PDB file of C-alpha atoms in Angstrom:
ATOM      1  CA  SER A   1       0.000   0.000   0.000  1.00  0.00           C
ATOM      2  CA  GLY A   2       3.010   2.297   0.368  1.00  0.00           C
ATOM      3  CA  TRP A   3       2.150   2.995   4.001  1.00  0.00           C
ATOM      4  CA  LYS A   4       3.951   1.579   7.045  1.00  0.00           C
ATOM      5  CA  HIS A   5       1.569  -0.793   8.889  1.00  0.00           C
ATOM      6  CA  ILE A   6       1.514  -3.679  11.372  1.00  0.00           C
ATOM      7  CA  TYR A   7       1.324  -7.294  10.196  1.00  0.00           C
ATOM      8  CA  HIS A   8       0.767 -10.412  12.298  1.00  0.00           C
ATOM      9  CA  TYR A   9       2.996 -13.387  11.523  1.00  0.00           C
ATOM     10  CA  GLY A  10       2.737 -16.822  13.089  1.00  0.00           C
ATOM     11  CA  THR A  11       5.587 -18.786  14.657  1.00  0.00           C
ATOM     12  CA  ASP A  12       5.938 -20.551  11.288  1.00  0.00           C
ATOM     13  CA  HIS A  13       6.737 -17.124   9.691  1.00  0.00           C
ATOM     14  CA  GLU A  14       3.510 -17.252   7.683  1.00  0.00           C
ATOM     15  CA  LEU A  15       1.383 -14.117   7.436  1.00  0.00           C
ATOM     16  CA  VAL A  16      -1.688 -14.410   9.673  1.00  0.00           C
ATOM     17  CA  GLY A  17      -3.070 -11.015   8.658  1.00  0.00           C
ATOM     18  CA  GLN A  18      -2.604  -7.284   8.366  1.00  0.00           C
ATOM     19  CA  LEU A  19      -3.612  -5.547  11.615  1.00  0.00           C
ATOM     20  CA  THR A  20      -3.625  -1.904  10.480  1.00  0.00           C
ATOM     21  CA  SER A  21      -4.387  -0.371   7.096  1.00  0.00           C
ATOM     22  CA  GLY A  22      -5.233   2.951   5.501  1.00  0.00           C
ATOM     23  CA  GLU A  23      -3.609   6.078   4.106  1.00  0.00           C
ATOM     24  CA  TRP A  24      -1.585   6.749   7.256  1.00  0.00           C
ATOM     25  CA  GLU A  25       1.527   5.276   8.819  1.00  0.00           C
ATOM     26  CA  VAL A  26       2.450   3.510  12.009  1.00  0.00           C
ATOM     27  CA  ARG A  27       5.371   5.466  13.426  1.00  0.00           C
ATOM     28  CA  GLU A  28       6.418   3.208  16.300  1.00  0.00           C
ATOM     29  CA  LEU A  29       5.322  -0.140  17.698  1.00  0.00           C
ATOM     30  CA  HIS A  30       5.495   0.065  21.494  1.00  0.00           C
ATOM     31  CA  GLY A  31       4.604  -3.533  22.266  1.00  0.00           C
ATOM     32  CA  SER A  32       1.830  -6.012  22.885  1.00  0.00           C
ATOM     33  CA  ASP A  33      -0.289  -7.079  25.807  1.00  0.00           C
ATOM     34  CA  GLU A  34      -0.914 -10.735  24.986  1.00  0.00           C
ATOM     35  CA  GLU A  35      -3.108 -11.283  28.068  1.00  0.00           C
ATOM     36  CA  ARG A  36      -5.595  -8.595  26.962  1.00  0.00           C
ATOM     37  CA  ALA A  37      -4.847  -9.173  23.229  1.00  0.00           C
ATOM     38  CA  PHE A  38      -3.834  -5.602  22.288  1.00  0.00           C
ATOM     39  CA  ILE A  39      -0.967  -4.009  20.390  1.00  0.00           C
ATOM     40  CA  TYR A  40       0.078  -0.431  21.284  1.00  0.00           C
ATOM     41  CA  PHE A  41       1.630   1.966  18.793  1.00  0.00           C
ATOM     42  CA  THR A  42       1.925   5.584  17.691  1.00  0.00           C
ATOM     43  CA  ALA A  43       0.649   6.608  14.274  1.00  0.00           C
ATOM     44  CA  THR A  44      -0.627   9.367  11.993  1.00  0.00           C
ATOM     45  CA  GLU A  45      -4.171   8.026  11.500  1.00  0.00           C
ATOM     46  CA  HIS A  46      -5.721  11.125  13.128  1.00  0.00           C
ATOM     47  CA  SER A  47      -3.397  13.663  11.447  1.00  0.00           C
ATOM     48  CA  HIS A  48      -0.333  13.348   9.229  1.00  0.00           C
ATOM     49  CA  ILE A  49       1.435  16.134  11.130  1.00  0.00           C
ATOM     50  CA  GLU A  50       0.721  14.767  14.590  1.00  0.00           C
ATOM     51  CA  ASN A  51       1.778  11.658  16.499  1.00  0.00           C
ATOM     52  CA  HIS A  52      -1.009   9.910  18.426  1.00  0.00           C
ATOM     53  CA  ILE A  53      -1.227   6.835  20.646  1.00  0.00           C
ATOM     54  CA  TYR A  54      -3.394   3.883  19.561  1.00  0.00           C
ATOM     55  CA  ARG A  55      -4.184   0.313  20.387  1.00  0.00           C
ATOM     56  CA  ILE A  56      -5.718  -2.413  18.262  1.00  0.00           C
ATOM     57  CA  GLY A  57      -6.733  -5.979  18.969  1.00  0.00           C
ATOM     58  CA  LEU A  58      -4.406  -8.790  17.954  1.00  0.00           C
ATOM     59  CA  ASN A  59      -7.193  -9.789  15.558  1.00  0.00           C
ATOM     60  CA  GLY A  60      -6.984  -6.405  13.772  1.00  0.00           C
ATOM     61  CA  GLN A  61     -10.301  -5.189  15.236  1.00  0.00           C
ATOM     62  CA  GLY A  62     -11.076  -2.242  17.503  1.00  0.00           C
ATOM     63  CA  LEU A  63      -8.601   0.466  16.497  1.00  0.00           C
ATOM     64  CA  THR A  64      -8.783   2.922  19.418  1.00  0.00           C
ATOM     65  CA  LEU A  65      -7.320   6.420  19.725  1.00  0.00           C
ATOM     66  CA  LEU A  66      -5.869   6.767  23.251  1.00  0.00           C
ATOM     67  CA  SER A  67      -4.531  10.350  22.990  1.00  0.00           C
ATOM     68  CA  HIS A  68      -7.195  12.974  22.365  1.00  0.00           C
ATOM     69  CA  GLN A  69      -5.311  16.277  22.429  1.00  0.00           C
ATOM     70  CA  ALA A  70      -3.841  17.643  19.207  1.00  0.00           C
ATOM     71  CA  GLY A  71      -0.061  17.567  18.893  1.00  0.00           C
ATOM     72  CA  MET A  72       2.816  15.194  19.442  1.00  0.00           C
ATOM     73  CA  HIS A  73       2.526  12.305  21.915  1.00  0.00           C
ATOM     74  CA  ARG A  74       5.488  10.214  23.121  1.00  0.00           C
ATOM     75  CA  PRO A  75       4.262   7.360  25.324  1.00  0.00           C
ATOM     76  CA  GLN A  76       6.215   5.202  27.766  1.00  0.00           C
ATOM     77  CA  PHE A  77       4.366   2.000  28.691  1.00  0.00           C
ATOM     78  CA  SER A  78       4.596   0.023  31.912  1.00  0.00           C
ATOM     79  CA  PRO A  79       6.023  -3.515  31.521  1.00  0.00           C
ATOM     80  CA  LEU A  80       2.543  -5.099  31.727  1.00  0.00           C
ATOM     81  CA  PHE A  81       0.931  -2.462  29.477  1.00  0.00           C
ATOM     82  CA  ASP A  82      -1.620  -1.523  32.127  1.00  0.00           C
ATOM     83  CA  TYR A  83      -0.434   2.136  32.245  1.00  0.00           C
ATOM     84  CA  PHE A  84       1.426   4.628  30.092  1.00  0.00           C
ATOM     85  CA  ILE A  85       3.003   8.023  30.609  1.00  0.00           C
ATOM     86  CA  ASP A  86       2.164  10.446  27.809  1.00  0.00           C
ATOM     87  CA  ASN A  87       4.674  13.230  27.076  1.00  0.00           C
ATOM     88  CA  HIS A  88       2.548  15.614  25.021  1.00  0.00           C
ATOM     89  CA  SER A  89       3.120  19.032  23.469  1.00  0.00           C
ATOM     90  CA  ASP A  90       1.881  21.138  20.584  1.00  0.00           C
ATOM     91  CA  TYR A  91       2.848  24.419  18.959  1.00  0.00           C
ATOM     92  CA  THR A  92       0.852  26.471  21.500  1.00  0.00           C
ATOM     93  CA  GLN A  93       1.780  24.743  24.740  1.00  0.00           C
ATOM     94  CA  PRO A  94       4.851  23.421  26.563  1.00  0.00           C
ATOM     95  CA  GLU A  95       5.211  19.721  27.287  1.00  0.00           C
ATOM     96  CA  GLN A  96       2.610  18.097  29.530  1.00  0.00           C
ATOM     97  CA  VAL A  97       3.298  14.760  31.265  1.00  0.00           C
ATOM     98  CA  ARG A  98       0.307  12.618  32.242  1.00  0.00           C
ATOM     99  CA  LEU A  99      -0.271   9.109  33.560  1.00  0.00           C
ATOM    100  CA  HIS A 100      -3.033   7.107  31.822  1.00  0.00           C
ATOM    101  CA  GLU A 101      -4.576   3.684  32.170  1.00  0.00           C
ATOM    102  CA  ALA A 102      -4.109   1.398  29.150  1.00  0.00           C
ATOM    103  CA  SER A 103      -7.640   2.400  28.028  1.00  0.00           C
ATOM    104  CA  GLY A 104      -6.509   6.022  27.728  1.00  0.00           C
ATOM    105  CA  LYS A 105      -8.315   7.168  30.885  1.00  0.00           C
ATOM    106  CA  LEU A 106      -6.375   9.907  32.686  1.00  0.00           C
ATOM    107  CA  VAL A 107      -5.068   8.860  36.122  1.00  0.00           C
ATOM    108  CA  ARG A 108      -3.198  12.029  37.038  1.00  0.00           C
ATOM    109  CA  VAL A 109      -1.185  14.954  35.702  1.00  0.00           C
ATOM    110  CA  ILE A 110       2.491  14.522  36.563  1.00  0.00           C
ATOM    111  CA  LYS A 111       3.764  17.792  35.083  1.00  0.00           C
ATOM    112  CA  GLY A 112       1.226  20.375  33.943  1.00  0.00           C
ATOM    113  CA  ASN A 113       3.419  23.203  32.602  1.00  0.00           C
ATOM    114  CA  SER A 114       0.945  26.057  32.504  1.00  0.00           C
ATOM    115  CA  ARG A 115       0.508  28.179  29.385  1.00  0.00           C
ATOM    116  CA  SER A 116       1.121  31.250  31.564  1.00  0.00           C
ATOM    117  CA  VAL A 117       4.799  31.226  30.573  1.00  0.00           C
ATOM    118  CA  PHE A 118       3.831  31.275  26.887  1.00  0.00           C
ATOM    119  CA  ASP A 119       1.263  34.000  27.482  1.00  0.00           C
ATOM    120  CA  GLN A 120       3.975  36.403  28.713  1.00  0.00           C
ATOM    121  CA  TYR A 121       5.216  36.722  25.122  1.00  0.00           C
ATOM    122  CA  GLN A 122       3.613  38.360  22.121  1.00  0.00           C
ATOM    123  CA  TRP A 123       3.100  35.416  19.810  1.00  0.00           C
ATOM    124  CA  GLY A 124       2.129  35.966  16.237  1.00  0.00           C
ATOM    125  CA  GLU A 125      -0.388  33.948  14.289  1.00  0.00           C
ATOM    126  CA  THR A 126       0.526  30.406  13.233  1.00  0.00           C
ATOM    127  CA  GLU A 127      -0.943  29.142   9.987  1.00  0.00           C
ATOM    128  CA  PHE A 128      -0.880  25.639   8.519  1.00  0.00           C
ATOM    129  CA  PHE A 129      -1.193  25.097   4.775  1.00  0.00           C
ATOM    130  CA  GLN A 130      -0.257  22.626   2.039  1.00  0.00           C
ATOM    131  CA  VAL A 131       2.390  23.020  -0.636  1.00  0.00           C
ATOM    132  CA  PRO A 132       2.362  20.666  -3.641  1.00  0.00           C
ATOM    133  CA  THR A 133       5.678  18.984  -4.439  1.00  0.00           C
ATOM    134  CA  ARG A 134       6.871  18.186  -7.976  1.00  0.00           C
ATOM    135  CA  ASP A 135       5.370  14.693  -7.797  1.00  0.00           C
ATOM    136  CA  GLY A 136       1.957  16.011  -6.654  1.00  0.00           C
ATOM    137  CA  PHE A 137       2.301  15.157  -2.947  1.00  0.00           C
ATOM    138  CA  LEU A 138       0.721  17.795  -0.696  1.00  0.00           C
ATOM    139  CA  MET A 139       3.288  18.632   1.973  1.00  0.00           C
ATOM    140  CA  VAL A 140       1.876  20.191   5.146  1.00  0.00           C
ATOM    141  CA  THR A 141       3.823  23.252   6.263  1.00  0.00           C
ATOM    142  CA  ARG A 142       3.540  25.856   8.953  1.00  0.00           C
ATOM    143  CA  ILE A 143       4.350  29.534   9.014  1.00  0.00           C
ATOM    144  CA  ALA A 144       4.643  31.506  12.239  1.00  0.00           C
ATOM    145  CA  LYS A 145       4.021  35.189  11.668  1.00  0.00           C
ATOM    146  CA  THR A 146       5.527  37.735  13.998  1.00  0.00           C
ATOM    147  CA  SER A 147       3.232  39.856  16.111  1.00  0.00           C
ATOM    148  CA  GLY A 148       5.060  43.070  15.511  1.00  0.00           C
ATOM    149  CA  GLY A 149       8.204  44.655  14.160  1.00  0.00           C
ATOM    150  CA  TYR A 150      11.717  43.366  14.584  1.00  0.00           C
ATOM    151  CA  SER A 151      14.103  45.070  16.972  1.00  0.00           C
ATOM    152  CA  SER A 152      17.846  44.425  16.804  1.00  0.00           C
ATOM    153  CA  GLN A 153      18.474  46.032  20.186  1.00  0.00           C
TER     154      GLN A 153
END
């Protein structure tokens, strides 16, 4: 398909089936919980310019988004895959660190990092748009406009 996805192979090295599919890519496979029959991974299914946390059944059913805030998510899973720590940030907010159950339910905020630090500065407008490449691919780009003039002092 041209997209990076997860495939299930048996112990005999024969393909059992494709677990994920679509016009998006799996970015990282974090592991599997064989007892509960889930695989955990990060992917671009929600947005090609974001990194979200997902799980899917070992049978390829029940794709579930576990991270619901826009931006980049970098999970660290517990050895038994019953919890994960989500390091999350986006272009408007500093990194947040939260503990979640394997279902995605928030347990507690570990490091909140308030936006108040960002709000002390005069941020300009950020705009996302697409630029076509020579081969027709639409590349997502971002421009951050300044809020005022430039001072060299």
